[in-house]
Amino acid sequence: MQKEKIKQAIEILEELNIDLWITFVRESETIHDPCLDMIVGTNCTWQSAFMVSRNGKTIAIIGSLDKERIKNTGVFDDIRVYVSGIGESLISAIRELNPKEIAINTSINDHMSDGLTHGMYETLMEYLSKAEFDGKMLSSEKIISALRGRKSVTELERIKASIAATEEIYSRVSTFMKPGMSEKNVADFILDCVYKQNLETSWEENSCPAVFTGPFSAGAHADPTARTIEKGHVLNIDFGAKKDGYCSDIQRTWYFLRDGEKEAPEPVMRGFNTIIESVQKTAEAICPGKMGCEIDDVARNYILSRGYPEFQHGTGHQVGRSTHDGAGGLSPRWERYGETPFYRLEEGQVYTIEPRLPIDGYGVATVEEMIVVTKNGFEWLSHPQKEILLIG
Amino acid sequence: MQKEKIKQAIEILEELNIDLWITFVRESETIHDPCLDMIVGTNCTWQSAFMVSRNGKTIAIIGSLDKERIKNTGVFDDIRVYVSGIGESLISAIRELNPKEIAINTSINDHMSDGLTHGMYETLMEYLSKAEFDGKMLSSEKIISALRGRKSVTELERIKASIAATEEIYSRVSTFMKPGMSEKNVADFILDCVYKQNLETSWEENSCPAVFTGPFSAGAHADPTARTIEKGHVLNIDFGAKKDGYCSDIQRTWYFLRDGEKEAPEPVMRGFNTIIESVQKTAEAICPGKMGCEIDDVARNYILSRGYPEFQHGTGHQVGRSTHDGAGGLSPRWERYGETPFYRLEEGQVYTIEPRLPIDGYGVATVEEMIVVTKNGFEWLSHPQKEILLIG
């Protein structure tokens, strides 16, 4: 897998006209540059430089104690080991490769491309100056964004397997939930399924799953509480199983029928259908070349046009090794998203679509689906929810 | 626990004459500043600033979706929530606090104090300039080093509980191991104990435990292999259980008797005893105020004086929430350790002592004990290995 990604990285360097990409880390179990999982596949203790060069050369400079571990991954062709300090080996590798451009993992916009700490940045700059490097320093965000975004066949298969696991657990939850249970009971049931199947949660388990029942529930990202499911509640769950290192992220919405009800009341149906319609319209707008914010507009404006308040987050994000993956998202043009709403969609990227709206007196309606960008449009990865799930 | 640490932090700010300490993060599940575990206790998605001020004020500025989660921790008194971008709230908080010095999590020396990425550093600098901050910027390494190092009573109790769990597992391993088993078999047995007791491993489990049998085994930090235990092998294990968020890190050495042997042969005894003696001498040298490198000298020079090669790592490191914790270590004056060998020992710090030496033709002897620095010296936390463990 890492070898596949390194090969892709070399192609991307050629495409972007960048001579060398350096991932520079230490004690990576504690401060973890997310690139390591993609291109190295293990951690390292001392200062380590993983260099991928446009001419196809791959060099790892590592502390002596990490040698076996890095060698066993079989990813880097040229492994150079030091004992007292990395300086000498690093400087001579730079001189040898003599790059015109060096990309490093620093980015104001994209946390996935910002794995280089400021202390390590200063250290690296000192070594580069000692190596008399006088070329151009760049952010690796375009490399990483392309590399994380363009899923290989194996990667897509893994994501599909995670989605299948999530959907299977959702179908169990549907038969498990009853009025009188707490959000916490529901979350515990889901986590139990996760453990029994040797899966992981896609994000930290105190809010994966997130379960919200009824009006006045906590907002998104909050942990499940002791709040009890009652008849007449709209309930939604945000959950994803992670399998073989790849994540899924799906939301579903239920309604608990009151005595005598056969279906959800009109305001619930109207809210839920607005969400379903906005998901469908958003998906249909997707194709390579469009900017994330253009896609975000579709969901956001539709929900506003139906008289609901604006949701306070992006319409969707990429998914991969991480739940929030890749640089560009289907995000509004807000300060906190930096430049990323203006990134253009590429074939092979996996996105969520997850609008949200409150239904006064009932709860929150959310549906989150996953799609992959294809050559001319999109394909569903999840099986889209079409009807509100009724319990009662 | 986090509240205890924030209180300690305010005292340390006073001690160090620093007005304000800012921990500035985003998507902290992916890029994780290790300070968060100590002073926040949960993750956050959008740009977030956790401010601890010398006058006792604590402010968290966070994205709206993270509100419940941060509120529920109950650690920060003043929680300010934004939707579109953090800039405005951050700038006004800085103006309001009007600090003369601001410490941030960046450090060339200490990875534990280097949680601020370079991209986030640039973002923060821009906000500080907009806030017209013209005071002094400092590394928080002294704050973090003191904060991580000085263990509270609760913290020490947790570390002791982890050590007890590790020692219990070691005693099981001693009766489990037999010639003919592979390093991998032994590692799997230990991991099985860890899972059954609902513990975690102190570092990533492909090398926790690390198991090395016989001569020509892989060096430290390598993953267990299919190499088989044979009679006449020296075998060592490096392992630590993690319990309630606190780590342990202990190494033990065994010898597998050959047919007819009642004890280990002379070269094995000499090597093993050199390790035991060096651990004892090192521990006895420990007291507050000494520099880490002075303590390192004791173990290193003793082993050299007995004619063995120099080990290629520090004599010991601090242990806490992380296996490699705190800034200062019992380290040699080598480039890769930066300034940290010159940090002075403080009461309440927990260190490992872990010299190592090869015994030609048999394997590697290592023993790793854990101690806490007391007012006048040290106390053992682990029960020191005194005799080589014999199997056969």
Short mmCIF file of C-alpha atoms in Angstrom, two decimals, chain A residues 26-27 29-34 41-43 45-47 64-69 72 82-88 104-123 126-127 202-204 206-207 218-223 225 312-314 322 324 334-337 356, chain B residues 26-27 29-34 41-43 45-47 64-69 72 82-88 104-123 126-127 202-204 206-207 218-223 225 312-314 322 324 334-337 356:
data_model
loop_
_atom_site.label_atom_id
_atom_site.label_comp_id
_atom_site.label_asym_id
_atom_site.label_seq_id
_atom_site.Cartn_x
_atom_site.Cartn_y
_atom_site.Cartn_z
CA ARG A 26 10.71 12.68 15.34
CA GLU A 27 8.96 10.71 18.10
CA GLU A 29 4.06 8.17 17.93
CA THR A 30 3.56 11.26 20.08
CA ILE A 31 3.53 13.97 17.42
CA HIS A 32 2.29 12.25 14.34
CA ASP A 33 2.60 13.61 10.83
CA PRO A 34 -0.33 11.92 9.07
CA GLY A 41 3.73 2.72 7.49
CA THR A 42 5.47 2.80 10.87
CA ASN A 43 6.73 5.27 13.45
CA THR A 45 11.83 7.73 17.40
CA TRP A 46 14.67 10.05 16.48
CA GLN A 47 14.73 12.78 13.88
CA SER A 64 20.03 3.52 14.30
CA LEU A 65 17.43 2.02 16.66
CA ASP A 66 14.71 2.43 14.04
CA LYS A 67 16.66 0.62 11.33
CA GLU A 68 14.99 -2.81 11.40
CA ARG A 69 11.54 -1.35 11.62
CA ASN A 72 11.06 -4.22 7.22
CA TYR A 82 22.89 7.66 12.04
CA VAL A 83 23.80 7.42 15.69
CA SER A 84 24.66 10.79 17.18
CA GLY A 85 22.77 13.26 14.93
CA ILE A 86 20.98 13.43 11.59
CA GLY A 87 22.76 16.58 10.40
CA GLU A 88 25.64 15.15 8.44
CA ILE A 104 7.76 20.28 3.10
CA ASN A 105 4.71 19.37 5.16
CA THR A 106 3.56 22.80 6.20
CA SER A 107 0.25 24.39 5.32
CA ILE A 108 -1.93 27.16 6.64
CA ASN A 109 -4.96 25.72 4.85
CA ASP A 110 -4.80 21.99 5.26
CA HIS A 111 -4.09 20.21 8.52
CA MET A 112 -3.29 17.00 6.65
CA SER A 113 -0.36 18.78 4.99
CA ASP A 114 0.79 20.50 8.18
CA GLY A 115 2.54 17.67 10.00
CA LEU A 116 5.86 19.52 10.37
CA THR A 117 6.07 21.17 13.77
CA HIS A 118 7.55 24.63 14.06
CA GLY A 119 10.51 23.36 16.09
CA MET A 120 11.30 20.77 13.43
CA TYR A 121 10.84 23.41 10.72
CA GLU A 122 13.53 25.54 12.33
CA THR A 123 15.84 22.54 12.60
CA GLU A 126 19.23 25.20 9.60
CA TYR A 127 20.31 21.99 7.90
CA SER A 202 -13.61 6.26 12.49
CA TRP A 203 -13.04 9.01 15.05
CA GLU A 204 -12.58 9.01 18.81
CA ASN A 206 -16.57 9.18 22.97
CA SER A 207 -18.34 10.86 20.06
CA ALA A 218 -26.64 18.87 22.20
CA GLY A 219 -25.16 20.05 18.89
CA ALA A 220 -23.04 18.01 16.49
CA HIS A 221 -19.73 16.58 17.83
CA ALA A 222 -21.09 16.28 21.39
CA ASP A 223 -20.89 13.02 23.29
CA THR A 225 -25.83 11.79 27.07
CA GLN A 312 -22.88 25.90 10.53
CA HIS A 313 -20.42 23.54 8.86
CA GLY A 314 -19.34 22.47 5.40
CA SER A 322 -8.75 9.76 8.30
CA HIS A 324 -11.57 14.30 7.73
CA TRP A 334 -15.57 31.01 5.41
CA GLU A 335 -12.38 32.19 7.09
CA ARG A 336 -11.90 28.95 8.99
CA TYR A 337 -11.72 26.92 5.79
CA ARG A 356 -28.42 19.32 8.57
CA ARG B 26 -6.94 22.21 14.95
CA GLU B 27 -8.19 18.75 13.94
CA GLU B 29 -7.32 13.91 16.48
CA THR B 30 -5.17 13.85 13.36
CA ILE B 31 -2.36 16.21 14.38
CA HIS B 32 -2.22 15.92 18.11
CA ASP B 33 -0.46 18.36 20.39
CA PRO B 34 0.34 16.16 23.41
CA GLY B 41 -8.76 16.12 27.95
CA THR B 42 -10.54 15.96 24.60
CA ASN B 43 -9.99 16.81 20.95
CA THR B 45 -11.99 20.02 15.16
CA TRP B 46 -11.56 23.64 14.19
CA GLN B 47 -8.82 26.08 15.14
CA SER B 64 -19.20 26.06 17.70
CA LEU B 65 -19.47 22.31 17.04
CA ASP B 66 -16.92 21.56 19.77
CA LYS B 67 -18.77 23.54 22.42
CA GLU B 68 -20.51 20.75 24.35
CA ARG B 69 -17.44 18.57 24.36
CA ASN B 72 -18.31 19.00 29.55
CA TYR B 82 -17.03 31.09 17.01
CA VAL B 83 -18.64 30.01 13.78
CA SER B 84 -16.87 31.46 10.77
CA GLY B 85 -13.31 32.06 12.01
CA ILE B 86 -11.31 32.26 15.23
CA GLY B 87 -9.56 35.54 14.35
CA GLU B 88 -11.85 38.08 15.99
CA ILE B 104 3.73 28.75 22.65
CA ASN B 105 4.26 25.04 22.06
CA THR B 106 7.34 25.13 19.90
CA SER B 107 10.69 23.63 20.75
CA ILE B 108 13.78 22.50 18.91
CA ASN B 109 14.84 20.35 21.86
CA ASP B 110 11.74 18.69 23.19
CA HIS B 111 9.13 16.99 21.02
CA MET B 112 6.63 17.13 23.90
CA SER B 113 6.75 20.92 23.75
CA ASP B 114 6.64 21.08 19.96
CA GLY B 115 2.97 20.42 19.27
CA LEU B 116 2.42 23.61 17.28
CA THR B 117 2.73 22.93 13.56
CA HIS B 118 4.52 25.41 11.35
CA GLY B 119 1.32 26.26 9.47
CA MET B 120 -0.48 27.00 12.73
CA TYR B 121 2.52 29.00 13.95
CA GLU B 122 2.25 31.26 10.92
CA THR B 123 -1.49 31.67 11.48
CA GLU B 126 -0.60 36.82 11.98
CA TYR B 127 -3.31 37.08 14.63
CA SER B 202 2.63 1.88 26.36
CA TRP B 203 3.80 2.32 22.79
CA GLU B 204 2.59 0.98 19.45
CA ASN B 206 3.96 -3.97 16.81
CA SER B 207 7.02 -3.29 18.96
CA ALA B 218 17.52 -7.30 15.56
CA GLY B 219 18.42 -4.15 17.50
CA ALA B 220 16.21 -2.28 19.96
CA HIS B 221 12.85 -0.93 18.66
CA ALA B 222 12.51 -3.72 16.07
CA ASP B 223 9.38 -5.81 15.85
CA THR B 225 10.30 -11.90 14.40
CA GLN B 312 23.79 3.91 21.39
CA HIS B 313 20.97 5.60 23.29
CA GLY B 314 20.37 7.57 26.46
CA SER B 322 3.65 9.05 27.17
CA HIS B 324 8.95 9.05 26.25
CA TRP B 334 24.87 14.15 21.63
CA GLU B 335 23.54 16.37 18.83
CA ARG B 336 20.27 14.49 18.59
CA TYR B 337 19.39 15.22 22.21
CA ARG B 356 22.31 -2.30 27.43
#
